[in-house]
GROMACS .gro file of C-alpha atoms in nm:
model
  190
    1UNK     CA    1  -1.395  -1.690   1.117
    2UNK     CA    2  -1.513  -1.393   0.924
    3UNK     CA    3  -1.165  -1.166   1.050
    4UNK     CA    4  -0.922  -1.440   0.947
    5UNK     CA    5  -1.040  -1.359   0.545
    6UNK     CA    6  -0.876  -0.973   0.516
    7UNK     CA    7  -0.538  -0.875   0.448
    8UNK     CA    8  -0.347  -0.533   0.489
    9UNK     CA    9  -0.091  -0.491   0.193
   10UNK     CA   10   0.118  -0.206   0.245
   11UNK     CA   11   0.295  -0.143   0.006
   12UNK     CA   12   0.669  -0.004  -0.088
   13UNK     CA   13   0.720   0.197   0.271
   14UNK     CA   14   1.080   0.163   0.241
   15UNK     CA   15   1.332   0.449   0.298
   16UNK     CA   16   1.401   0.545  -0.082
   17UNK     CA   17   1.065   0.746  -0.070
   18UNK     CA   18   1.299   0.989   0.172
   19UNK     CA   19   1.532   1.045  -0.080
   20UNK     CA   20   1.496   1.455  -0.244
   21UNK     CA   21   1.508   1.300  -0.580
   22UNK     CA   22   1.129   1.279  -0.570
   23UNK     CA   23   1.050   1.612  -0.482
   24UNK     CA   24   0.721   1.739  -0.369
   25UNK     CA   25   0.508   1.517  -0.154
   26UNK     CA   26   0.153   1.537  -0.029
   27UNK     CA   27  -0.001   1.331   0.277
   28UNK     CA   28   0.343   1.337   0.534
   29UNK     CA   29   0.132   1.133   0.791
   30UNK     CA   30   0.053   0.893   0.520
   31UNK     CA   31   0.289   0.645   0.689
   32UNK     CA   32   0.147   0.727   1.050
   33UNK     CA   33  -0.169   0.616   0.911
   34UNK     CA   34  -0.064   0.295   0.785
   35UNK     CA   35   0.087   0.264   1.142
   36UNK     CA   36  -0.222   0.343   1.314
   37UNK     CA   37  -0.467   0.065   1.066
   38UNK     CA   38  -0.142  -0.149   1.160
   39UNK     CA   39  -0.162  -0.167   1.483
   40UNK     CA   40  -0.542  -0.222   1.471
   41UNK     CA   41  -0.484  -0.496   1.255
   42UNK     CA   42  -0.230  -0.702   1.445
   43UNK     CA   43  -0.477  -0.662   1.742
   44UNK     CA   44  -0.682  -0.888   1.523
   45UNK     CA   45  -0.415  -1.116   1.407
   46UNK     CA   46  -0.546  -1.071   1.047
   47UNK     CA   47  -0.270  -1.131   0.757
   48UNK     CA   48  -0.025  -0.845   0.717
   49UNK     CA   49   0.156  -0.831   0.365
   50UNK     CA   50   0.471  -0.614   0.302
   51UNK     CA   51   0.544  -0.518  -0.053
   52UNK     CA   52   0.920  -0.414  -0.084
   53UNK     CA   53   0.999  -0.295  -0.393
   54UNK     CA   54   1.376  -0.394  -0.524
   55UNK     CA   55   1.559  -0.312  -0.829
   56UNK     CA   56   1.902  -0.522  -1.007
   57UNK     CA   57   2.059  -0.172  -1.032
   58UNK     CA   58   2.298  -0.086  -0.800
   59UNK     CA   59   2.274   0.250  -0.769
   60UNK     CA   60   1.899   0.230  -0.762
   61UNK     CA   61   1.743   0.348  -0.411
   62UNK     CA   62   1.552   0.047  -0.460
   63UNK     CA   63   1.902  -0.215  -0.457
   64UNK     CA   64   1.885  -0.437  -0.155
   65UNK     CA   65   2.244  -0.339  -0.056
   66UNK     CA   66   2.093   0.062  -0.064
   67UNK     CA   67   1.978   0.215   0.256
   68UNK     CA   68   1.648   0.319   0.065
   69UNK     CA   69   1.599  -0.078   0.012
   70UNK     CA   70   1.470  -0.109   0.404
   71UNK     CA   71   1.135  -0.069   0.516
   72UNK     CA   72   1.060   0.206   0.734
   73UNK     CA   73   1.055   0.134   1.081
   74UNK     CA   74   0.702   0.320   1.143
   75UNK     CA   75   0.560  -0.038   0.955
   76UNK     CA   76   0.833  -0.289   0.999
   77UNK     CA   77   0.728  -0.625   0.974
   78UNK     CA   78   0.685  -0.840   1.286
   79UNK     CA   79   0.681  -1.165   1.387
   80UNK     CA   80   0.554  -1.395   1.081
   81UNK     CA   81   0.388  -1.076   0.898
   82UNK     CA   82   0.488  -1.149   0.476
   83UNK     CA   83   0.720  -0.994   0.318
   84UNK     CA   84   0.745  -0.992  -0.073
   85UNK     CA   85   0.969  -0.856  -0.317
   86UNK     CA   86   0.880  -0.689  -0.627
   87UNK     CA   87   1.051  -0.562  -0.929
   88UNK     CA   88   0.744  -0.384  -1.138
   89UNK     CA   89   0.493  -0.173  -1.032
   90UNK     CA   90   0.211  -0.462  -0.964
   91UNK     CA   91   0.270  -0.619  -0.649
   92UNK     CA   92   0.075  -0.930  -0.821
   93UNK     CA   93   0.309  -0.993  -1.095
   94UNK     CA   94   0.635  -1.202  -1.061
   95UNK     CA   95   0.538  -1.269  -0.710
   96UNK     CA   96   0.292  -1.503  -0.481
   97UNK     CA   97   0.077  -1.233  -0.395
   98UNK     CA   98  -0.271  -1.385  -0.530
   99UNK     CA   99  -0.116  -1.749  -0.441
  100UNK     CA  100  -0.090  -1.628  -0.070
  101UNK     CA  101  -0.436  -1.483  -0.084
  102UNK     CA  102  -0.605  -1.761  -0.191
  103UNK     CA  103  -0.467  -1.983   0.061
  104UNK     CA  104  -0.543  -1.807   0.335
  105UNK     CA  105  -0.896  -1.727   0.184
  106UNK     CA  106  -0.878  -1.373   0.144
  107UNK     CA  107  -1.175  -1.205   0.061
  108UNK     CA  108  -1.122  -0.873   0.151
  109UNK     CA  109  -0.795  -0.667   0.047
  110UNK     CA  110  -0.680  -0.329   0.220
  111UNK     CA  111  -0.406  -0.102   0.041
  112UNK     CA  112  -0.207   0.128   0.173
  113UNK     CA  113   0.175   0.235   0.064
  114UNK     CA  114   0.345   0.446  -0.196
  115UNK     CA  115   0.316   0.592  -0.406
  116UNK     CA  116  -0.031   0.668  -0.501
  117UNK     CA  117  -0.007   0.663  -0.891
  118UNK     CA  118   0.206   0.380  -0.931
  119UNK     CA  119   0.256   0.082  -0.706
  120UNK     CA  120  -0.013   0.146  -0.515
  121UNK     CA  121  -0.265   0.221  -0.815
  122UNK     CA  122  -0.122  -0.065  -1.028
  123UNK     CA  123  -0.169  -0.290  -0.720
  124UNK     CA  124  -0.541  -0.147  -0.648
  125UNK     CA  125  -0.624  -0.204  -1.026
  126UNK     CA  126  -0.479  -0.581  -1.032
  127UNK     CA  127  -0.667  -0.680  -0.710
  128UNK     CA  128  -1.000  -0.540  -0.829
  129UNK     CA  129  -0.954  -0.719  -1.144
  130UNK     CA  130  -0.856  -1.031  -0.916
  131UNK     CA  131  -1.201  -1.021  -0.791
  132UNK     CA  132  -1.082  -0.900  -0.431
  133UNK     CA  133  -1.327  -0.668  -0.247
  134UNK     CA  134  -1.079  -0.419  -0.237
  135UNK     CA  135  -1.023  -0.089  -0.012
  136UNK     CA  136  -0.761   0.187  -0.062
  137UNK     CA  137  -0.695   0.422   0.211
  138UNK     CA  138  -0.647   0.738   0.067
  139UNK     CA  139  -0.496   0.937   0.357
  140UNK     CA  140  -0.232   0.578   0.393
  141UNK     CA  141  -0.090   0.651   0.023
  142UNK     CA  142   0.086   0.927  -0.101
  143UNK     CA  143   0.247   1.090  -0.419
  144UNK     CA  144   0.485   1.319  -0.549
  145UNK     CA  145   0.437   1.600  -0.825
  146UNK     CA  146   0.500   1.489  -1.174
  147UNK     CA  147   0.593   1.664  -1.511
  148UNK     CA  148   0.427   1.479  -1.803
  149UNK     CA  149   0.546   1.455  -2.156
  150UNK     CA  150   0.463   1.799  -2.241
  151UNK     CA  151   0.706   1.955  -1.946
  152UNK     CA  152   0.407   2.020  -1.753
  153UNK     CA  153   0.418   1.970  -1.414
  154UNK     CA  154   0.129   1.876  -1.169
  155UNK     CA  155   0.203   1.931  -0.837
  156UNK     CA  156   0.180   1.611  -0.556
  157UNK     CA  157  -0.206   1.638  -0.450
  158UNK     CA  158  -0.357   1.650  -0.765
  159UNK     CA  159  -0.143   1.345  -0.896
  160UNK     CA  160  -0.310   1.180  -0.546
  161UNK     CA  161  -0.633   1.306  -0.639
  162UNK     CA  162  -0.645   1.211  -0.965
  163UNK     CA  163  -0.504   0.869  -0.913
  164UNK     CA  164  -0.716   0.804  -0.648
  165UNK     CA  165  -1.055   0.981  -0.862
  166UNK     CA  166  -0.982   0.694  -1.111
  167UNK     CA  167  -0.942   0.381  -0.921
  168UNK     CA  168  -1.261   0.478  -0.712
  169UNK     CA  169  -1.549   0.221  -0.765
  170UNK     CA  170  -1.369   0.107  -1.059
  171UNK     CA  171  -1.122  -0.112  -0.910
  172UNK     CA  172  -1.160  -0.027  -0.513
  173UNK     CA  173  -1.384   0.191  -0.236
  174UNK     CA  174  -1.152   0.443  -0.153
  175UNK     CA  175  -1.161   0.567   0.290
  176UNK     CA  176  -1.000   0.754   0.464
  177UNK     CA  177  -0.761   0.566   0.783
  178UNK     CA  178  -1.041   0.739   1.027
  179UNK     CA  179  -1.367   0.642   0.792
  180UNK     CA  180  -1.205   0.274   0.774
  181UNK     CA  181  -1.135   0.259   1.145
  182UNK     CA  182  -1.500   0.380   1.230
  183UNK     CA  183  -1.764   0.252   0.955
  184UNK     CA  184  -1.567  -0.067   0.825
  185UNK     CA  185  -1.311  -0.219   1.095
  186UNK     CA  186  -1.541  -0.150   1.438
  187UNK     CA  187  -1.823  -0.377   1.263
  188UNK     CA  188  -1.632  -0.630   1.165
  189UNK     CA  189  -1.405  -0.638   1.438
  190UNK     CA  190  -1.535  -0.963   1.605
   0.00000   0.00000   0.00000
């Protein structure tokens, strides 16, 4: 059936984006969001994939013995929802990400997670290049402000904005959680 060939990858929601380190961050109900598609999509039983990021340093947030390591609870995985690990940005390389896609048929790939300009973007730009119809939900993502090599610093919405401005119909359709919900997931629901 047409519902069994989508998947929800959400990306890196794991506790070390709580950590002050990062500063500034735009979209605070970006992880409600990912909640509420979620939800929606477990109603469906369509294939959930969680991305945790994890790094060989052990005083990285990112170590698996680190509190930051654990997904947040808002998304923890259920039942036999996927998890993958990841050590680099793409959520395609080093792991079975495209393997499990193709098995299951996967047509259709929705992206949510953090943070906008990396992970998430890298991820977006890999699966479009994959040849996966593929969706970011821009209010499901967030970033945090950046300096760039100059010292200047750009604060946390326009590093979203601008990510998100240059993945659009380039490598995905970016929607908002509420435009997804009502113009993409209610038609194709059954």
């Amino acid at each position: 059936m047409e519902e069994k060939k989508k998947a929800l990858i959400i990306v890196d929601v794991q506790k070390a984006f709580d950590n002050k380190k990062w500063g500034e961050r735009n979209n605070l109900n970006a992880e409600e969001n990912i909640s509420k598609i979620l939800k929606l999509w477990r109603e469906q039983e369509w294939l959930v994939i969680h991305i945790q990021h994890t790094s060989d340093n052990p005083n990285s947030v990112f170590h698996h013995k680190n509190e930051g390591f654990a997904i947040k609870e808002i998304v923890k995985p259920i039942d036999k929802e996927v998890i993958i690990n990841k050590k680099v940005n793409s959520s395609f390389i080093g792991t079975n990400l495209e393997e499990i896609l193709i098995e299951n048929e996967i047509k259709t790939v929705v992206i949510t997670g953090l943070t906008t300009p990396h992970c998430v973007s890298t991820t977006t730009r890999m699966s479009g290049n994959l040849g996966f119809d593929t969706y970011l939900i821009s209010d499901a993502t967030a970033a945090f402000g950046l300096k760039d090599q100059n010292e200047i610093y750009y604060d946390a919405e326009a590093i979203h904005n601008i990510s998100l401005a240059t993945l659009h119909e380039e490598f995905a359709t970016i929607l908002t959680t509420d435009k997804w919900i009502n113009e993409f997931f209610s038609r194709h629901m059954y």
